[in-house]
Coordinates of N, CA and C in Angstrom, one line a residue:
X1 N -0.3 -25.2 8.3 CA -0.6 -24.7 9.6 C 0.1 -23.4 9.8
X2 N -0.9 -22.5 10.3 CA -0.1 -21.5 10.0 C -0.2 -21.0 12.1
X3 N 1.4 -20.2 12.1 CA 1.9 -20.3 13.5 C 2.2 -19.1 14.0
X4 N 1.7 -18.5 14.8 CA 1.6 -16.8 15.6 C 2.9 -17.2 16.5
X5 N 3.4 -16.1 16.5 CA 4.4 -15.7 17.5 C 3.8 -15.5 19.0
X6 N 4.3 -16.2 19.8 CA 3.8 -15.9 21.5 C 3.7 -14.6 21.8
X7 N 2.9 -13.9 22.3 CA 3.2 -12.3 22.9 C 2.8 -11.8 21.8
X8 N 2.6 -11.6 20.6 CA 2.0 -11.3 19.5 C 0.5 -11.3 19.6
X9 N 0.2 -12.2 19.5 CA -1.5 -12.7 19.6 C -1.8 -14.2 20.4
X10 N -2.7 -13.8 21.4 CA -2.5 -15.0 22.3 C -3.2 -15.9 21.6
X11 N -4.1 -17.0 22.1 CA -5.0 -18.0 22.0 C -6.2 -17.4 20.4
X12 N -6.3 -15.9 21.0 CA -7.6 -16.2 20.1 C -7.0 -15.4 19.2
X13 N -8.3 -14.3 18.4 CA -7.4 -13.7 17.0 C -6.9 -12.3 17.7
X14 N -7.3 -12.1 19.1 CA -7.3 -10.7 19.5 C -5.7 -10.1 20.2
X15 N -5.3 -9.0 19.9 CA -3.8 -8.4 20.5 C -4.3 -9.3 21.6
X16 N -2.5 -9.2 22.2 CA -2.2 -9.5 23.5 C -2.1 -7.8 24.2
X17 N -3.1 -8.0 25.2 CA -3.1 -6.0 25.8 C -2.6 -6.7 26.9
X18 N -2.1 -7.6 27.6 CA -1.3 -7.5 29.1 C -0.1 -6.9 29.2
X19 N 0.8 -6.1 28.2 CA 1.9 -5.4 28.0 C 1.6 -4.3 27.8
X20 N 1.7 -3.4 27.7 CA 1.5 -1.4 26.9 C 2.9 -1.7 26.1
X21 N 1.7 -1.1 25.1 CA 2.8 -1.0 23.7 C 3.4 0.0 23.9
X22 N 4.6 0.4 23.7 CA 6.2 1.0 24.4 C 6.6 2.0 23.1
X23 N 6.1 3.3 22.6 CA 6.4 4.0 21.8 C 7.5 5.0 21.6
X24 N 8.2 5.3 21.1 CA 8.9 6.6 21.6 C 8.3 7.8 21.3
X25 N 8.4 8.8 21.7 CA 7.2 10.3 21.5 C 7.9 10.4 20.2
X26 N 6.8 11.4 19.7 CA 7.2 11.6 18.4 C 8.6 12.6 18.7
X27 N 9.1 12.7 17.4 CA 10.3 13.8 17.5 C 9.7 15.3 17.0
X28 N 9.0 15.5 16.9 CA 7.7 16.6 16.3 C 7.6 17.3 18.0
X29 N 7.4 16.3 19.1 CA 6.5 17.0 19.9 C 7.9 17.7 21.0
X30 N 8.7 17.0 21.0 CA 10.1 17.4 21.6 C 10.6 19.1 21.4
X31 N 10.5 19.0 20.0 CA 11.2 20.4 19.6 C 10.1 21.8 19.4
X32 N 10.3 22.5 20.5 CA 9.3 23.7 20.3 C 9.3 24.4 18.9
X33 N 8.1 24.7 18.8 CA 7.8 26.1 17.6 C 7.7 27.5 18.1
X34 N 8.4 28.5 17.6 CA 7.6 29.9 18.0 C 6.3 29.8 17.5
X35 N 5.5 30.9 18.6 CA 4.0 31.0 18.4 C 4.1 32.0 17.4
X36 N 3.0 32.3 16.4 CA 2.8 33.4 16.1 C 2.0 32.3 14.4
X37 N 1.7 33.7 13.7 CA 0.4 32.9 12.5 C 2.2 33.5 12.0
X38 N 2.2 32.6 10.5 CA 3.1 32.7 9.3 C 2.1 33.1 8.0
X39 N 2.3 33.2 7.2 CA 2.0 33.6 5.9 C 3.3 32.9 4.9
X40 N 2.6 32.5 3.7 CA 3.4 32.1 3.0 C 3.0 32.5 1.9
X41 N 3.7 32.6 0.6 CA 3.6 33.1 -0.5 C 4.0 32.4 -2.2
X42 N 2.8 31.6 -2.8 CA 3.6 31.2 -4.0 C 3.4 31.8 -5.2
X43 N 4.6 32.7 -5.6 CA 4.4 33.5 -6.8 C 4.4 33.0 -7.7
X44 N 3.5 33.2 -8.6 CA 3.6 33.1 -10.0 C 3.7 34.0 -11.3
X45 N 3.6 34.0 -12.2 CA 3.8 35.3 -13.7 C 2.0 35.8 -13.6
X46 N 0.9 34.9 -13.3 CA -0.3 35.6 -13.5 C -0.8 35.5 -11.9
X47 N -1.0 34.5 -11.2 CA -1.5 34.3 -9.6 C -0.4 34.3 -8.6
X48 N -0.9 35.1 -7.3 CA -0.1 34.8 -6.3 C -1.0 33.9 -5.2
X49 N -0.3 32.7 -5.1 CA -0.8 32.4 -3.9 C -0.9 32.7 -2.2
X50 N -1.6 32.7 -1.4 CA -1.4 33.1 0.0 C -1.2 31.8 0.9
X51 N -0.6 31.7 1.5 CA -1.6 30.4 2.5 C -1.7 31.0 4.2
X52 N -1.9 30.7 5.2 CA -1.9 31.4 6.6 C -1.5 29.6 7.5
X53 N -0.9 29.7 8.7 CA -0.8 29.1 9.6 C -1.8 29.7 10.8
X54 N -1.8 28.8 11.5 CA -2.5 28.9 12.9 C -1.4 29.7 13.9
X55 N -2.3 29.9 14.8 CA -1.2 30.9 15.8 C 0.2 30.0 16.2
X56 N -0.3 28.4 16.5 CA 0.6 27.6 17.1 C 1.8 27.2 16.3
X57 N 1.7 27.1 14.8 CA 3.0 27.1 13.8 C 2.5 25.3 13.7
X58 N 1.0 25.1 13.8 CA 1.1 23.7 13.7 C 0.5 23.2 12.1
X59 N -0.2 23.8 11.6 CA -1.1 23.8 10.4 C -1.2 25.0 9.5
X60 N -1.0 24.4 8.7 CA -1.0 25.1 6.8 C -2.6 25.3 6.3
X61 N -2.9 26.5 5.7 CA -4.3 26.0 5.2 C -4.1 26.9 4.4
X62 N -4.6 27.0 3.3 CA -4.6 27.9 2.1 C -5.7 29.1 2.3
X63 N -5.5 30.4 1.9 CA -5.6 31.6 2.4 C -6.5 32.3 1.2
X64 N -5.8 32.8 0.1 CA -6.2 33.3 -0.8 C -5.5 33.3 -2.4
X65 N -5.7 33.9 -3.4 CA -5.2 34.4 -4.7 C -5.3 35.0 -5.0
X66 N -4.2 35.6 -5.0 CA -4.3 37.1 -6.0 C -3.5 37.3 -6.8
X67 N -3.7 38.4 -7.9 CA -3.7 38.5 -9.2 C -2.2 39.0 -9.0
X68 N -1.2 38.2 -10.0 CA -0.2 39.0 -9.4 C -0.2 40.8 -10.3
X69 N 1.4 41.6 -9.6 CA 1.4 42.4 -10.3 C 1.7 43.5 -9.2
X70 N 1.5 44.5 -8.9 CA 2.3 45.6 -7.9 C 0.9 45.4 -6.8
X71 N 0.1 45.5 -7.0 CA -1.5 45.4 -6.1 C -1.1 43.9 -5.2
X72 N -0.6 42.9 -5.8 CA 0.0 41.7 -4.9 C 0.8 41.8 -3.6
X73 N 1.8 42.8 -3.5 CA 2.6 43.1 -2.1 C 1.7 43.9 -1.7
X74 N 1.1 45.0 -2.2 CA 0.6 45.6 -1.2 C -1.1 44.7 -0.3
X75 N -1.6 44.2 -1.0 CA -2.4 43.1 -0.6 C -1.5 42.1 0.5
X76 N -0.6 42.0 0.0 CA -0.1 40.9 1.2 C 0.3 41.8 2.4
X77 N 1.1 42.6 2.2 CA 1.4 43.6 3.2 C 0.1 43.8 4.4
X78 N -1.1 44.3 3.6 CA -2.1 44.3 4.6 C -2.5 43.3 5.1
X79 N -2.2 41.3 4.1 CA -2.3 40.6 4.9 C -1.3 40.4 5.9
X80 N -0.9 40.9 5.9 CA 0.2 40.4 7.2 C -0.1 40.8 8.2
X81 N -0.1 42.5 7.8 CA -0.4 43.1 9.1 C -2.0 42.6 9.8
X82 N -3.2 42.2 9.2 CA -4.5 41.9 10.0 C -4.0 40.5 10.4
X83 N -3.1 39.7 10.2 CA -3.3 38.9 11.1 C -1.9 38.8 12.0
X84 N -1.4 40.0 11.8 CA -0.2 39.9 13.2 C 1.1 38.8 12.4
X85 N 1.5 38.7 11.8 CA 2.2 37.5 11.1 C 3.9 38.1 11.9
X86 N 4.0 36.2 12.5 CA 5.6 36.5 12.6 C 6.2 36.6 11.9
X87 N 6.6 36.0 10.4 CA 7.2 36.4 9.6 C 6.1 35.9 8.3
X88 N 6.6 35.9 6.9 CA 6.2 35.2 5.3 C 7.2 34.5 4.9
X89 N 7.1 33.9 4.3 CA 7.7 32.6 3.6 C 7.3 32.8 1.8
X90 N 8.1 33.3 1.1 CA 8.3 33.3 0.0 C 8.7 32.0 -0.4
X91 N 8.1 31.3 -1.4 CA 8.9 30.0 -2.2 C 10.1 30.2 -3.3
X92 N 11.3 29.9 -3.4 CA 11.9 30.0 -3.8 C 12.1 28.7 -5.3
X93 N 11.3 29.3 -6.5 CA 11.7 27.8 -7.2 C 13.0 27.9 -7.8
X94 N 13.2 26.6 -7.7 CA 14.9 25.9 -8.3 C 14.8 24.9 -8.9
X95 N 15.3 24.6 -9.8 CA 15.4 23.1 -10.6 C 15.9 22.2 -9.7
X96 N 15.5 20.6 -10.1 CA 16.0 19.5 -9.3 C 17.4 20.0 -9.0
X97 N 17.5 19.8 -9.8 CA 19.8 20.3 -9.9 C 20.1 21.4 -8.3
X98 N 19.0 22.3 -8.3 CA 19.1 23.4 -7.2 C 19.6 25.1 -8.0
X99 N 19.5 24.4 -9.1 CA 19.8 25.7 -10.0 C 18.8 26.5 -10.1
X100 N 19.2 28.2 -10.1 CA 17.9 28.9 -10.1 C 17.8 29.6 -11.5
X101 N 17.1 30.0 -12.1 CA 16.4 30.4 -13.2 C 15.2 31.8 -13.0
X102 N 14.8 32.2 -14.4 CA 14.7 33.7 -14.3 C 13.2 33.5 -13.0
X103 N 12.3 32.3 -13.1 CA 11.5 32.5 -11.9 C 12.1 32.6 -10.6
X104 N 13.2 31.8 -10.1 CA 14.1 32.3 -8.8 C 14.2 33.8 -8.6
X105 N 14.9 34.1 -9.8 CA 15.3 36.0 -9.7 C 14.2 36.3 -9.4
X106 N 12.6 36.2 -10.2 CA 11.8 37.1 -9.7 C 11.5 37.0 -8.8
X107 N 11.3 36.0 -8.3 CA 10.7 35.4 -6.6 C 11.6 35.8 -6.0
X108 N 13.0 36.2 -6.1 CA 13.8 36.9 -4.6 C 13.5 38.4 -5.0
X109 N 13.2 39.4 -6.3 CA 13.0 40.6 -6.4 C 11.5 40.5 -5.5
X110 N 10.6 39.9 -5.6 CA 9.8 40.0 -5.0 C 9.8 39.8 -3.9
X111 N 10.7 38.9 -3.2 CA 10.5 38.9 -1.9 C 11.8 39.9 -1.0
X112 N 12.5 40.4 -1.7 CA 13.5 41.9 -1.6 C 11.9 42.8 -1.0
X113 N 11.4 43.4 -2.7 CA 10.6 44.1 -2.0 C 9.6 44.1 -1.4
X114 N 8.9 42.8 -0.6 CA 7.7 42.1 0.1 C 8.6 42.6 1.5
X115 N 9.9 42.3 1.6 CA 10.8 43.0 3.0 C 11.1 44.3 3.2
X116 N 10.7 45.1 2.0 CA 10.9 46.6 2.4 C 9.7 47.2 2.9
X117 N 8.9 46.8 2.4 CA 7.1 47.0 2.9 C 6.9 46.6 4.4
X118 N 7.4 45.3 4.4 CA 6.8 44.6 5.9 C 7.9 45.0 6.7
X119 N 8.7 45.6 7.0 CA 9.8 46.1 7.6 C 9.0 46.2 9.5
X120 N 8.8 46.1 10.0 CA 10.1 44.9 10.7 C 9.4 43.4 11.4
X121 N 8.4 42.8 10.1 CA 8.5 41.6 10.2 C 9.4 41.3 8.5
X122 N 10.3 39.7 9.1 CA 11.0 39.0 8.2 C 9.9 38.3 7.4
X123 N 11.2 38.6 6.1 CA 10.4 38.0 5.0 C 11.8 36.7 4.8
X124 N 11.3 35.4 4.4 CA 12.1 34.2 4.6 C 11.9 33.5 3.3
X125 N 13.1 33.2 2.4 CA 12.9 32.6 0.9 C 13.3 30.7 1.2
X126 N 12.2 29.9 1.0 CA 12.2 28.4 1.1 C 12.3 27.6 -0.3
X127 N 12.7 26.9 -0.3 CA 12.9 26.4 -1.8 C 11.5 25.9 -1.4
X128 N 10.9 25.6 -2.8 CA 9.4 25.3 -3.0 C 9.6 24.2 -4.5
X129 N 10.6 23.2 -4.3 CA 10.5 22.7 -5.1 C 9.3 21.5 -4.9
X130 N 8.7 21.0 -6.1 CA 7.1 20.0 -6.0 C 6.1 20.7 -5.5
X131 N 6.1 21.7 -4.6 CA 5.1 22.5 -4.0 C 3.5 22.2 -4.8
X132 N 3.8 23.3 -6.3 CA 2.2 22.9 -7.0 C 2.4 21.7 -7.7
X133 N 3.1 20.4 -7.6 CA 2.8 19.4 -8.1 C 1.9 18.7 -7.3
X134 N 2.5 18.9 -5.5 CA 1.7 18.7 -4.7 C 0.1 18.8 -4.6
X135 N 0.6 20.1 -4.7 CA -0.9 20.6 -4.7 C -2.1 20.3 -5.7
X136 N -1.6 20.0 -6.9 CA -2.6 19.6 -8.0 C -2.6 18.2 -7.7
X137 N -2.2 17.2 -7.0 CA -2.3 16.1 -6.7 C -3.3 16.1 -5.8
X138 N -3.2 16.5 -4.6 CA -4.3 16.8 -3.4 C -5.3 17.5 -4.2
X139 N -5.5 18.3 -5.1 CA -6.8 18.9 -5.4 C -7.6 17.6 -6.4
X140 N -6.5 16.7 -6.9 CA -7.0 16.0 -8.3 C -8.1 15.1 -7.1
X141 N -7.4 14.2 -5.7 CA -8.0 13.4 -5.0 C -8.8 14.0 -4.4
X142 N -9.1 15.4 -4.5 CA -10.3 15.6 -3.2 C -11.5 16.0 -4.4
X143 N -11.4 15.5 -5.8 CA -12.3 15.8 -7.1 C -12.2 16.9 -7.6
X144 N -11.5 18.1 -7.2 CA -11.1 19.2 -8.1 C -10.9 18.3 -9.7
X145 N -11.6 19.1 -11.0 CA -11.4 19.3 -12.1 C -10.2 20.2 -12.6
X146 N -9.3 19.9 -14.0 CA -8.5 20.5 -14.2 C -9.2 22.2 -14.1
X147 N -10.4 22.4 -14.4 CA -10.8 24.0 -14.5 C -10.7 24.5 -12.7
X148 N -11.4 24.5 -12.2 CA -11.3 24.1 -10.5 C -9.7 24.2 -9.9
X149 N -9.1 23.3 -10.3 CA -7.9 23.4 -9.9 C -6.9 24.8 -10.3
X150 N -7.5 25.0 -11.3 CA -6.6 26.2 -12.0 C -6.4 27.3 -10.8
X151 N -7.7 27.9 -10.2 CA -8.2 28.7 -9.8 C -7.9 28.6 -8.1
X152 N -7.5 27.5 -7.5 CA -6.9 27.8 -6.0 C -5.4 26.7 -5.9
X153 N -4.7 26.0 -7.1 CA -3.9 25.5 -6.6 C -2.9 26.5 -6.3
X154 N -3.0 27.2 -6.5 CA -1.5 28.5 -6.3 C -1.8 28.4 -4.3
X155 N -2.8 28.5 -4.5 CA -3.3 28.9 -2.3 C -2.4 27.6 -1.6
X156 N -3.2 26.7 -2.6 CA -3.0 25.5 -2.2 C -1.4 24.6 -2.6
X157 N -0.7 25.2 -3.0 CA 0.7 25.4 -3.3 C 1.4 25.8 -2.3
X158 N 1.1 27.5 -1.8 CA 1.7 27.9 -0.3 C 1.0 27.1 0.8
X159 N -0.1 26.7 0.5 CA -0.2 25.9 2.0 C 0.8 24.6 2.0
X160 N 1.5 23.8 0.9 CA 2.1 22.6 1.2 C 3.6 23.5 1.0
X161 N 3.9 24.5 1.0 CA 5.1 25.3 1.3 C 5.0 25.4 2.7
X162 N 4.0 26.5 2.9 CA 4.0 26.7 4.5 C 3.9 25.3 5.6
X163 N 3.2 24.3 5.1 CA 3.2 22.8 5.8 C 5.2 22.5 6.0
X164 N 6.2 22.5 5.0 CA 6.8 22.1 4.9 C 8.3 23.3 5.6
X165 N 7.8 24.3 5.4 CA 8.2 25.1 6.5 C 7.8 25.3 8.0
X166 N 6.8 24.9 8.7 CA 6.6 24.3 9.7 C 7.1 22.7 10.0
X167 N 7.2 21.8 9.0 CA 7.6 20.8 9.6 C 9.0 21.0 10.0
X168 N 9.5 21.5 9.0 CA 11.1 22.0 8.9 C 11.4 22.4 10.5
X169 N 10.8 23.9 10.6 CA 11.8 24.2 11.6 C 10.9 23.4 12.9
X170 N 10.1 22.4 13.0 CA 9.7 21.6 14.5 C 10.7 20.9 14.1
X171 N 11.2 20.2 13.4 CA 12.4 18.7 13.2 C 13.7 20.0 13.8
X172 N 14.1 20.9 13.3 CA 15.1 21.5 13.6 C 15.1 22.4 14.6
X173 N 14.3 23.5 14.9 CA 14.1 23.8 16.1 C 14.9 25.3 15.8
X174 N 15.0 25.7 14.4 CA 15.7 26.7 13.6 C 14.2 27.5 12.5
X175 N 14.1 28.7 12.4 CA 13.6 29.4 11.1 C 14.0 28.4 9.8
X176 N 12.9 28.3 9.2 CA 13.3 27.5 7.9 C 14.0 28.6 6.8
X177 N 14.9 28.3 5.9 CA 15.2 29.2 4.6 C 16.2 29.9 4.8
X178 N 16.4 31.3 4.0 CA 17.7 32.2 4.0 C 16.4 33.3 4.6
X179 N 17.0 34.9 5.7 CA 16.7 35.5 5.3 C 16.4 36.3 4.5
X180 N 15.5 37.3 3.8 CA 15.6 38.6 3.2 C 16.0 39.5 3.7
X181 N 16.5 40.1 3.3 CA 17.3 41.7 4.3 C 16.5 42.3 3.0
X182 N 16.2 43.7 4.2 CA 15.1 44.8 3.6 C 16.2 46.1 3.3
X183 N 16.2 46.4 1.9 CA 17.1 47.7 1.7 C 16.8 48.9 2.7
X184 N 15.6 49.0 3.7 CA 15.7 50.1 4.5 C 16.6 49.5 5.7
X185 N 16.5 48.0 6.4 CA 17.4 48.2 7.7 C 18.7 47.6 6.8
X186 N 19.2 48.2 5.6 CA 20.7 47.4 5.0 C 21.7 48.8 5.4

């Protein structure tokens, strides 16, 4: 015989609705975001990724790729400026350990000079550790092929950066990362 808890499920198989179920608000909706679109950026040795946020700092979506190489900042530069961006978000990779290696160096030279260009929107370095593991996971389940995947996980890398920099500063109610300081305002 099997025995339901009172106030659980009455008589038949259906909830008991004579109570309202008693939630606490999320902790998400408590702590404000600045408004404004973000840009995020996952560098690589051959592709750079873009991703863009929505005006409200609520949603990540993947943007573009581009080839890296000196034509990459200045591409991003003009993406910034067409869509008005509060700041970019460079990924910072580090080993589990948190140790950084020669990709860290280049990712902070790059995002050194991504802050001399955009001067005077902030350029912000986030660790991006799993970022494109992420991403090749979400592309494997939405049927992306290894060939397919090649070709937008980098976008789709900054968008689960930029997601996780938005979740970040709604839980904290702070900019996510270190800044960049730009050699012109040093």
């Amino acid at each position: 015989m099997l025995l339901r808890p009172l106030g659980v499920l009455g008589s038949g198989s259906r909830p008991d609705r004579s109570r309202p179920a008693t939630r606490p608000a999320p902790r998400y909706l408590a702590v404000p975001v600045r408004a404004g679109v973000r840009l995020a950026v996952d560098v690589g040795s051959v592709r750079v990724g873009v991703a863009r946020s929505d005006p409200g700092g609520v949603l990540a979506t993947p943007l573009t790729v581009l080839a890296s190489g000196p034509g990459a900042k200045h591409e991003l530069a003009k993406l910034a400026t067409e869509a008005d961006a509060i700041e970019v978000i460079v990924g910072l990779p580090t080993s589990l350990s948190g140790r950084e290696g020669a990709a860290a160096t280049g990712a902070r030279e790059f995002a050194a000079d991504l802050a001399d260009r955009l001067t005077p929107i902030p350029v912000r370095l986030v660790d991006e550790r799993f970022t494109t593991t992420e991403a090749h996971d979400a592309l494997r389940r939405g049927g992306k092929d290894s060939r397919a995947r090649r070709q937008v996980v980098d976008a789709a890398a900054a968008a689960v950066l930029l997601q996780a920099a938005l979740d970040a500063e709604r839980a904290t109610g702070r900019p996510p990362g270190q800044p960049v300081t730009s050699e012109a305002s040093a």
